[in-house]
Amino acid sequence: MTARRALARYHRRRDFSRTAEPEGRLAEVSGERPSYVVQIHDASSMHFDFRLEADGVLKSFAVPKGPSNDPHDKRFATPTEDHPLEYRDFEGTIPEGEYGGGTVIVWDRGTYRNATSDRDGNEIPLAEGLERGHASFRLDGRKLHGGYSLTRIRDADDGGKEAWLLVKHADGHASTTGTPDPRRARSVRTGRTLHQVAAGVRPGRGDHP
Ligand code: MN
């Protein structure tokens, strides 16, 4: 995919003279462990944005209830447009009336290992798995850990939007604490809540557990 095509939908939906979101561009694919980020987005409806680096962009899903660490929770997820890697650091308020208007915090971030395989058990790239409708990966983040899968349960041509499920694997990192309340959650980047970011509270110094 060309650099222009890769983020065309992301760019088309935004007016960068109005939003502080990064314009960004297609990144080089580095040899380093790929990254992921989970943002909380207090838009017209509250949701989590789950993004995995692949092919120089962030493959993105909106997850209304957010990722859970409980393998019994099947979290509904809807694919959204690819975002630039620069979006990993975005935290702030998108103006009302703009696409995605509302406040965003960086809830979690880290790296992941791809664990996606085809029906014969051969490992395939994460992006290819997403195209085929199933991807597995092990997260190593500040908050999320261990295996997760994304599985398409409905195609777009069935007369609606694509639907996916995000599910925790039953591994040593599984738990039953679910997902914290997004309104109380704090940014791993700046320690701020959604409310504090919306109110313009400046990031504090130091570490943000
Ligand atoms: Mn969002």
PDB file of C-alpha atoms and ligand atoms in Angstrom:
ATOM      1  CA  MET A   1       0.000   0.000   0.000  1.00  0.00           C
ATOM      2  CA  THR A   2       1.328   3.451  -0.829  1.00  0.00           C
ATOM      3  CA  ALA A   3       1.976   6.053   1.857  1.00  0.00           C
ATOM      4  CA  ARG A   4      -0.856   8.216   0.561  1.00  0.00           C
ATOM      5  CA  ARG A   5      -3.414   5.420   0.440  1.00  0.00           C
ATOM      6  CA  ALA A   6      -2.476   3.966   3.832  1.00  0.00           C
ATOM      7  CA  LEU A   7      -3.926   6.769   5.952  1.00  0.00           C
ATOM      8  CA  ALA A   8      -6.333   8.262   3.400  1.00  0.00           C
ATOM      9  CA  ARG A   9      -9.436   7.633   5.496  1.00  0.00           C
ATOM     10  CA  TYR A  10      -7.777   8.974   8.636  1.00  0.00           C
ATOM     11  CA  HIS A  11      -6.741  12.168   6.831  1.00  0.00           C
ATOM     12  CA  ARG A  12     -10.033  12.625   4.975  1.00  0.00           C
ATOM     13  CA  ARG A  13     -12.048  12.615   8.200  1.00  0.00           C
ATOM     14  CA  ARG A  14     -10.011  15.287   9.973  1.00  0.00           C
ATOM     15  CA  ASP A  15      -9.290  18.991   9.601  1.00  0.00           C
ATOM     16  CA  PHE A  16      -5.823  19.397  11.096  1.00  0.00           C
ATOM     17  CA  SER A  17      -6.282  23.138  11.422  1.00  0.00           C
ATOM     18  CA  ARG A  18      -8.997  22.354  13.990  1.00  0.00           C
ATOM     19  CA  THR A  19      -7.888  19.214  15.793  1.00  0.00           C
ATOM     20  CA  ALA A  20      -4.624  18.734  17.691  1.00  0.00           C
ATOM     21  CA  GLU A  21      -4.501  15.097  16.607  1.00  0.00           C
ATOM     22  CA  PRO A  22      -1.290  14.251  14.716  1.00  0.00           C
ATOM     23  CA  GLU A  23      -1.455  14.326  10.924  1.00  0.00           C
ATOM     24  CA  GLY A  24       1.172  11.591  10.865  1.00  0.00           C
ATOM     25  CA  ARG A  25       2.292   9.459   8.004  1.00  0.00           C
ATOM     26  CA  LEU A  26       2.983   5.859   7.115  1.00  0.00           C
ATOM     27  CA  ALA A  27       5.939   4.737   9.266  1.00  0.00           C
ATOM     28  CA  GLU A  28       8.861   2.566   8.317  1.00  0.00           C
ATOM     29  CA  VAL A  29       8.437  -0.975   9.547  1.00  0.00           C
ATOM     30  CA  SER A  30      11.210  -1.301  12.135  1.00  0.00           C
ATOM     31  CA  GLY A  31      12.815  -4.458  13.445  1.00  0.00           C
ATOM     32  CA  GLU A  32      11.692  -3.630  16.954  1.00  0.00           C
ATOM     33  CA  ARG A  33       8.869  -5.273  18.827  1.00  0.00           C
ATOM     34  CA  PRO A  34       5.615  -3.730  17.551  1.00  0.00           C
ATOM     35  CA  SER A  35       3.683  -1.464  19.883  1.00  0.00           C
ATOM     36  CA  TYR A  36       0.089  -1.190  20.967  1.00  0.00           C
ATOM     37  CA  VAL A  37      -1.914   1.505  22.700  1.00  0.00           C
ATOM     38  CA  VAL A  38      -5.323   1.623  24.352  1.00  0.00           C
ATOM     39  CA  GLN A  39      -6.928   5.039  24.590  1.00  0.00           C
ATOM     40  CA  ILE A  40     -10.145   5.989  26.365  1.00  0.00           C
ATOM     41  CA  HIS A  41     -12.263   8.290  24.253  1.00  0.00           C
ATOM     42  CA  ASP A  42     -15.143  10.192  25.808  1.00  0.00           C
ATOM     43  CA  ALA A  43     -16.903  10.939  22.509  1.00  0.00           C
ATOM     44  CA  SER A  44     -20.647  10.869  21.749  1.00  0.00           C
ATOM     45  CA  SER A  45     -20.463   7.508  23.468  1.00  0.00           C
ATOM     46  CA  MET A  46     -17.657   6.454  25.811  1.00  0.00           C
ATOM     47  CA  HIS A  47     -15.387   3.792  24.352  1.00  0.00           C
ATOM     48  CA  PHE A  48     -11.868   2.410  24.384  1.00  0.00           C
ATOM     49  CA  ASP A  49      -9.742   2.565  21.229  1.00  0.00           C
ATOM     50  CA  PHE A  50      -7.551  -0.499  20.893  1.00  0.00           C
ATOM     51  CA  ARG A  51      -4.679  -0.060  18.418  1.00  0.00           C
ATOM     52  CA  LEU A  52      -1.994  -2.513  17.280  1.00  0.00           C
ATOM     53  CA  GLU A  53       1.012  -1.505  15.194  1.00  0.00           C
ATOM     54  CA  ALA A  54       1.209  -3.392  11.899  1.00  0.00           C
ATOM     55  CA  ASP A  55       2.506  -2.462   8.435  1.00  0.00           C
ATOM     56  CA  GLY A  56       3.568   1.022   9.588  1.00  0.00           C
ATOM     57  CA  VAL A  57       0.159   2.074  10.932  1.00  0.00           C
ATOM     58  CA  LEU A  58      -2.015   1.422  13.980  1.00  0.00           C
ATOM     59  CA  LYS A  59      -4.740  -1.099  13.168  1.00  0.00           C
ATOM     60  CA  SER A  60      -7.646   0.237  15.232  1.00  0.00           C
ATOM     61  CA  PHE A  61     -10.810  -1.018  16.901  1.00  0.00           C
ATOM     62  CA  ALA A  62     -13.387   0.799  19.003  1.00  0.00           C
ATOM     63  CA  VAL A  63     -14.263  -1.361  22.025  1.00  0.00           C
ATOM     64  CA  PRO A  64     -17.252   0.106  23.918  1.00  0.00           C
ATOM     65  CA  LYS A  65     -16.621  -1.785  27.166  1.00  0.00           C
ATOM     66  CA  GLY A  66     -12.853  -1.940  26.804  1.00  0.00           C
ATOM     67  CA  PRO A  67     -10.490  -4.915  26.998  1.00  0.00           C
ATOM     68  CA  SER A  68     -11.056  -7.275  29.925  1.00  0.00           C
ATOM     69  CA  ASN A  69      -8.561  -9.529  31.678  1.00  0.00           C
ATOM     70  CA  ASP A  70     -11.333 -12.084  32.241  1.00  0.00           C
ATOM     71  CA  PRO A  71     -11.457 -14.793  29.522  1.00  0.00           C
ATOM     72  CA  HIS A  72     -15.207 -15.111  30.035  1.00  0.00           C
ATOM     73  CA  ASP A  73     -15.801 -11.557  28.812  1.00  0.00           C
ATOM     74  CA  LYS A  74     -16.391 -11.293  25.074  1.00  0.00           C
ATOM     75  CA  ARG A  75     -15.875  -7.650  24.262  1.00  0.00           C
ATOM     76  CA  PHE A  76     -17.576  -6.308  21.195  1.00  0.00           C
ATOM     77  CA  ALA A  77     -15.189  -4.434  18.872  1.00  0.00           C
ATOM     78  CA  THR A  78     -15.726  -2.424  15.691  1.00  0.00           C
ATOM     79  CA  PRO A  79     -12.872  -1.733  13.266  1.00  0.00           C
ATOM     80  CA  THR A  80     -12.082   1.934  12.654  1.00  0.00           C
ATOM     81  CA  GLU A  81      -9.704   3.532  10.176  1.00  0.00           C
ATOM     82  CA  ASP A  82      -5.954   2.924  10.441  1.00  0.00           C
ATOM     83  CA  HIS A  83      -4.253   5.600  12.530  1.00  0.00           C
ATOM     84  CA  PRO A  84      -0.644   6.872  12.216  1.00  0.00           C
ATOM     85  CA  LEU A  85       1.892   5.591  14.751  1.00  0.00           C
ATOM     86  CA  GLU A  86       2.154   9.147  16.117  1.00  0.00           C
ATOM     87  CA  TYR A  87      -1.350   8.653  17.535  1.00  0.00           C
ATOM     88  CA  ARG A  88       0.166   6.502  20.326  1.00  0.00           C
ATOM     89  CA  ASP A  89       1.002   9.687  22.213  1.00  0.00           C
ATOM     90  CA  PHE A  90      -2.180  11.612  21.546  1.00  0.00           C
ATOM     91  CA  GLU A  91      -4.017  12.828  24.593  1.00  0.00           C
ATOM     92  CA  GLY A  92      -6.255  15.864  24.593  1.00  0.00           C
ATOM     93  CA  THR A  93      -9.645  17.161  23.594  1.00  0.00           C
ATOM     94  CA  ILE A  94     -10.888  16.985  20.013  1.00  0.00           C
ATOM     95  CA  PRO A  95     -13.162  20.019  19.507  1.00  0.00           C
ATOM     96  CA  GLU A  96     -16.900  19.523  19.478  1.00  0.00           C
ATOM     97  CA  GLY A  97     -18.234  19.244  15.934  1.00  0.00           C
ATOM     98  CA  GLU A  98     -15.013  17.673  14.654  1.00  0.00           C
ATOM     99  CA  TYR A  99     -14.744  13.971  13.837  1.00  0.00           C
ATOM    100  CA  GLY A 100     -14.512  12.084  17.149  1.00  0.00           C
ATOM    101  CA  GLY A 101     -15.112  15.238  19.178  1.00  0.00           C
ATOM    102  CA  GLY A 102     -14.370  14.562  22.867  1.00  0.00           C
ATOM    103  CA  THR A 103     -11.503  13.868  25.252  1.00  0.00           C
ATOM    104  CA  VAL A 104      -8.846  11.168  24.846  1.00  0.00           C
ATOM    105  CA  ILE A 105      -6.400   9.714  27.386  1.00  0.00           C
ATOM    106  CA  VAL A 106      -3.676   7.120  26.872  1.00  0.00           C
ATOM    107  CA  TRP A 107      -4.940   4.380  29.182  1.00  0.00           C
ATOM    108  CA  ASP A 108      -2.336   1.725  28.411  1.00  0.00           C
ATOM    109  CA  ARG A 109       0.561   1.085  26.104  1.00  0.00           C
ATOM    110  CA  GLY A 110       3.361  -1.348  25.505  1.00  0.00           C
ATOM    111  CA  THR A 111       4.543  -3.894  22.989  1.00  0.00           C
ATOM    112  CA  TYR A 112       3.126  -7.147  21.692  1.00  0.00           C
ATOM    113  CA  ARG A 113       4.219 -10.420  20.133  1.00  0.00           C
ATOM    114  CA  ASN A 114       2.214 -11.729  17.233  1.00  0.00           C
ATOM    115  CA  ALA A 115       0.785 -15.220  17.804  1.00  0.00           C
ATOM    116  CA  THR A 116      -1.525 -15.420  14.788  1.00  0.00           C
ATOM    117  CA  SER A 117      -1.633 -18.602  12.782  1.00  0.00           C
ATOM    118  CA  ASP A 118      -3.563 -19.949   9.836  1.00  0.00           C
ATOM    119  CA  ARG A 119      -5.740 -23.071   9.940  1.00  0.00           C
ATOM    120  CA  ASP A 120      -2.692 -25.301   9.519  1.00  0.00           C
ATOM    121  CA  GLY A 121      -0.998 -23.709  12.510  1.00  0.00           C
ATOM    122  CA  ASN A 122       1.599 -21.739  10.532  1.00  0.00           C
ATOM    123  CA  GLU A 123       2.313 -18.280  11.894  1.00  0.00           C
ATOM    124  CA  ILE A 124       1.094 -15.435   9.672  1.00  0.00           C
ATOM    125  CA  PRO A 125       1.579 -11.669  10.016  1.00  0.00           C
ATOM    126  CA  LEU A 126      -0.902  -9.888  12.259  1.00  0.00           C
ATOM    127  CA  ALA A 127      -2.237  -7.679   9.440  1.00  0.00           C
ATOM    128  CA  GLU A 128      -2.912 -10.750   7.314  1.00  0.00           C
ATOM    129  CA  GLY A 129      -4.739 -12.369  10.217  1.00  0.00           C
ATOM    130  CA  LEU A 130      -6.915  -9.280  10.591  1.00  0.00           C
ATOM    131  CA  GLU A 131      -7.753  -9.406   6.880  1.00  0.00           C
ATOM    132  CA  ARG A 132      -8.720 -13.062   7.239  1.00  0.00           C
ATOM    133  CA  GLY A 133     -10.759 -12.377  10.361  1.00  0.00           C
ATOM    134  CA  HIS A 134      -8.687 -13.687  13.269  1.00  0.00           C
ATOM    135  CA  ALA A 135      -5.557 -12.498  15.068  1.00  0.00           C
ATOM    136  CA  SER A 136      -3.876 -13.530  18.329  1.00  0.00           C
ATOM    137  CA  PHE A 137      -1.165 -11.652  20.200  1.00  0.00           C
ATOM    138  CA  ARG A 138       0.524 -11.419  23.578  1.00  0.00           C
ATOM    139  CA  LEU A 139       0.518  -7.986  25.152  1.00  0.00           C
ATOM    140  CA  ASP A 140       3.290  -6.670  27.346  1.00  0.00           C
ATOM    141  CA  GLY A 141       2.023  -3.344  28.586  1.00  0.00           C
ATOM    142  CA  ARG A 142       1.710  -1.283  31.728  1.00  0.00           C
ATOM    143  CA  LYS A 143      -1.800  -2.581  32.425  1.00  0.00           C
ATOM    144  CA  LEU A 144      -2.597  -5.385  30.008  1.00  0.00           C
ATOM    145  CA  HIS A 145      -0.598  -8.604  29.866  1.00  0.00           C
ATOM    146  CA  GLY A 146      -0.756 -11.939  28.132  1.00  0.00           C
ATOM    147  CA  GLY A 147      -2.716 -13.393  25.266  1.00  0.00           C
ATOM    148  CA  TYR A 148      -5.715 -11.857  23.530  1.00  0.00           C
ATOM    149  CA  SER A 149      -7.585 -12.627  20.318  1.00  0.00           C
ATOM    150  CA  LEU A 150      -9.597 -10.535  17.912  1.00  0.00           C
ATOM    151  CA  THR A 151     -12.136 -12.526  15.903  1.00  0.00           C
ATOM    152  CA  ARG A 152     -14.540 -11.283  13.247  1.00  0.00           C
ATOM    153  CA  ILE A 153     -18.058 -12.506  13.948  1.00  0.00           C
ATOM    154  CA  ARG A 154     -19.915 -10.567  11.258  1.00  0.00           C
ATOM    155  CA  ASP A 155     -18.862  -9.355   7.807  1.00  0.00           C
ATOM    156  CA  ALA A 156     -19.682  -5.896   6.541  1.00  0.00           C
ATOM    157  CA  ASP A 157     -21.567  -7.352   3.573  1.00  0.00           C
ATOM    158  CA  ASP A 158     -24.129  -8.925   5.886  1.00  0.00           C
ATOM    159  CA  GLY A 159     -25.890  -5.572   5.768  1.00  0.00           C
ATOM    160  CA  GLY A 160     -24.217  -3.765   8.632  1.00  0.00           C
ATOM    161  CA  LYS A 161     -20.839  -2.871  10.015  1.00  0.00           C
ATOM    162  CA  GLU A 162     -18.223  -5.501  10.671  1.00  0.00           C
ATOM    163  CA  ALA A 163     -18.366  -6.907  14.172  1.00  0.00           C
ATOM    164  CA  TRP A 164     -15.498  -8.474  16.110  1.00  0.00           C
ATOM    165  CA  LEU A 165     -14.883  -9.868  19.594  1.00  0.00           C
ATOM    166  CA  LEU A 166     -11.832  -9.093  21.726  1.00  0.00           C
ATOM    167  CA  VAL A 167     -11.250 -11.918  24.206  1.00  0.00           C
ATOM    168  CA  LYS A 168      -8.538 -12.600  26.800  1.00  0.00           C
ATOM    169  CA  HIS A 169      -6.824 -15.980  26.602  1.00  0.00           C
ATOM    170  CA  ALA A 170      -7.001 -18.236  29.652  1.00  0.00           C
ATOM    171  CA  ASP A 171      -3.340 -17.915  30.583  1.00  0.00           C
ATOM    172  CA  GLY A 172      -1.303 -16.946  33.628  1.00  0.00           C
ATOM    173  CA  HIS A 173      -2.302 -13.302  33.198  1.00  0.00           C
ATOM    174  CA  ALA A 174      -6.044 -13.942  33.232  1.00  0.00           C
ATOM    175  CA  SER A 175      -7.980 -12.461  36.127  1.00  0.00           C
ATOM    176  CA  THR A 176     -11.536 -11.567  37.032  1.00  0.00           C
ATOM    177  CA  THR A 177     -11.161  -7.855  37.674  1.00  0.00           C
ATOM    178  CA  GLY A 178     -12.498  -6.966  34.217  1.00  0.00           C
ATOM    179  CA  THR A 179     -12.013  -3.372  33.108  1.00  0.00           C
ATOM    180  CA  PRO A 180     -11.845  -0.328  35.380  1.00  0.00           C
ATOM    181  CA  ASP A 181     -14.363   2.496  35.234  1.00  0.00           C
ATOM    182  CA  PRO A 182     -13.222   4.713  32.327  1.00  0.00           C
ATOM    183  CA  ARG A 183     -14.229   7.861  34.199  1.00  0.00           C
ATOM    184  CA  ARG A 184     -11.855   7.055  37.068  1.00  0.00           C
ATOM    185  CA  ALA A 185      -9.056   5.610  34.934  1.00  0.00           C
ATOM    186  CA  ARG A 186      -5.795   7.538  34.667  1.00  0.00           C
ATOM    187  CA  SER A 187      -3.471   8.090  31.753  1.00  0.00           C
ATOM    188  CA  VAL A 188      -0.277   6.028  31.815  1.00  0.00           C
ATOM    189  CA  ARG A 189       1.357   8.955  30.048  1.00  0.00           C
ATOM    190  CA  THR A 190       0.410  11.869  32.292  1.00  0.00           C
ATOM    191  CA  GLY A 191      -1.491  10.434  35.254  1.00  0.00           C
ATOM    192  CA  ARG A 192      -4.583  12.479  34.386  1.00  0.00           C
ATOM    193  CA  THR A 193      -8.219  11.388  34.255  1.00  0.00           C
ATOM    194  CA  LEU A 194     -10.492  12.249  31.315  1.00  0.00           C
ATOM    195  CA  HIS A 195     -12.028  14.965  33.443  1.00  0.00           C
ATOM    196  CA  GLN A 196      -8.644  16.511  34.228  1.00  0.00           C
ATOM    197  CA  VAL A 197      -7.585  16.501  30.584  1.00  0.00           C
ATOM    198  CA  ALA A 198     -10.910  18.069  29.576  1.00  0.00           C
ATOM    199  CA  ALA A 199     -10.446  20.727  32.272  1.00  0.00           C
ATOM    200  CA  GLY A 200      -6.960  21.538  31.000  1.00  0.00           C
ATOM    201  CA  VAL A 201      -5.091  20.278  34.086  1.00  0.00           C
ATOM    202  CA  ARG A 202      -1.381  20.215  33.194  1.00  0.00           C
ATOM    203  CA  PRO A 203       0.440  16.892  33.386  1.00  0.00           C
ATOM    204  CA  GLY A 204       2.285  16.398  36.678  1.00  0.00           C
ATOM    205  CA  ARG A 205       5.940  15.424  36.811  1.00  0.00           C
ATOM    206  CA  GLY A 206       7.301  11.985  37.549  1.00  0.00           C
ATOM    207  CA  ASP A 207       5.967   8.502  37.156  1.00  0.00           C
ATOM    208  CA  HIS A 208       2.348   7.551  36.528  1.00  0.00           C
ATOM    209  CA  PRO A 209       1.521   4.093  37.772  1.00  0.00           C
TER     210      PRO A 209
HETATM  211 MN    MN B   1     -12.426   6.685  19.386  1.00  0.00          MN
END
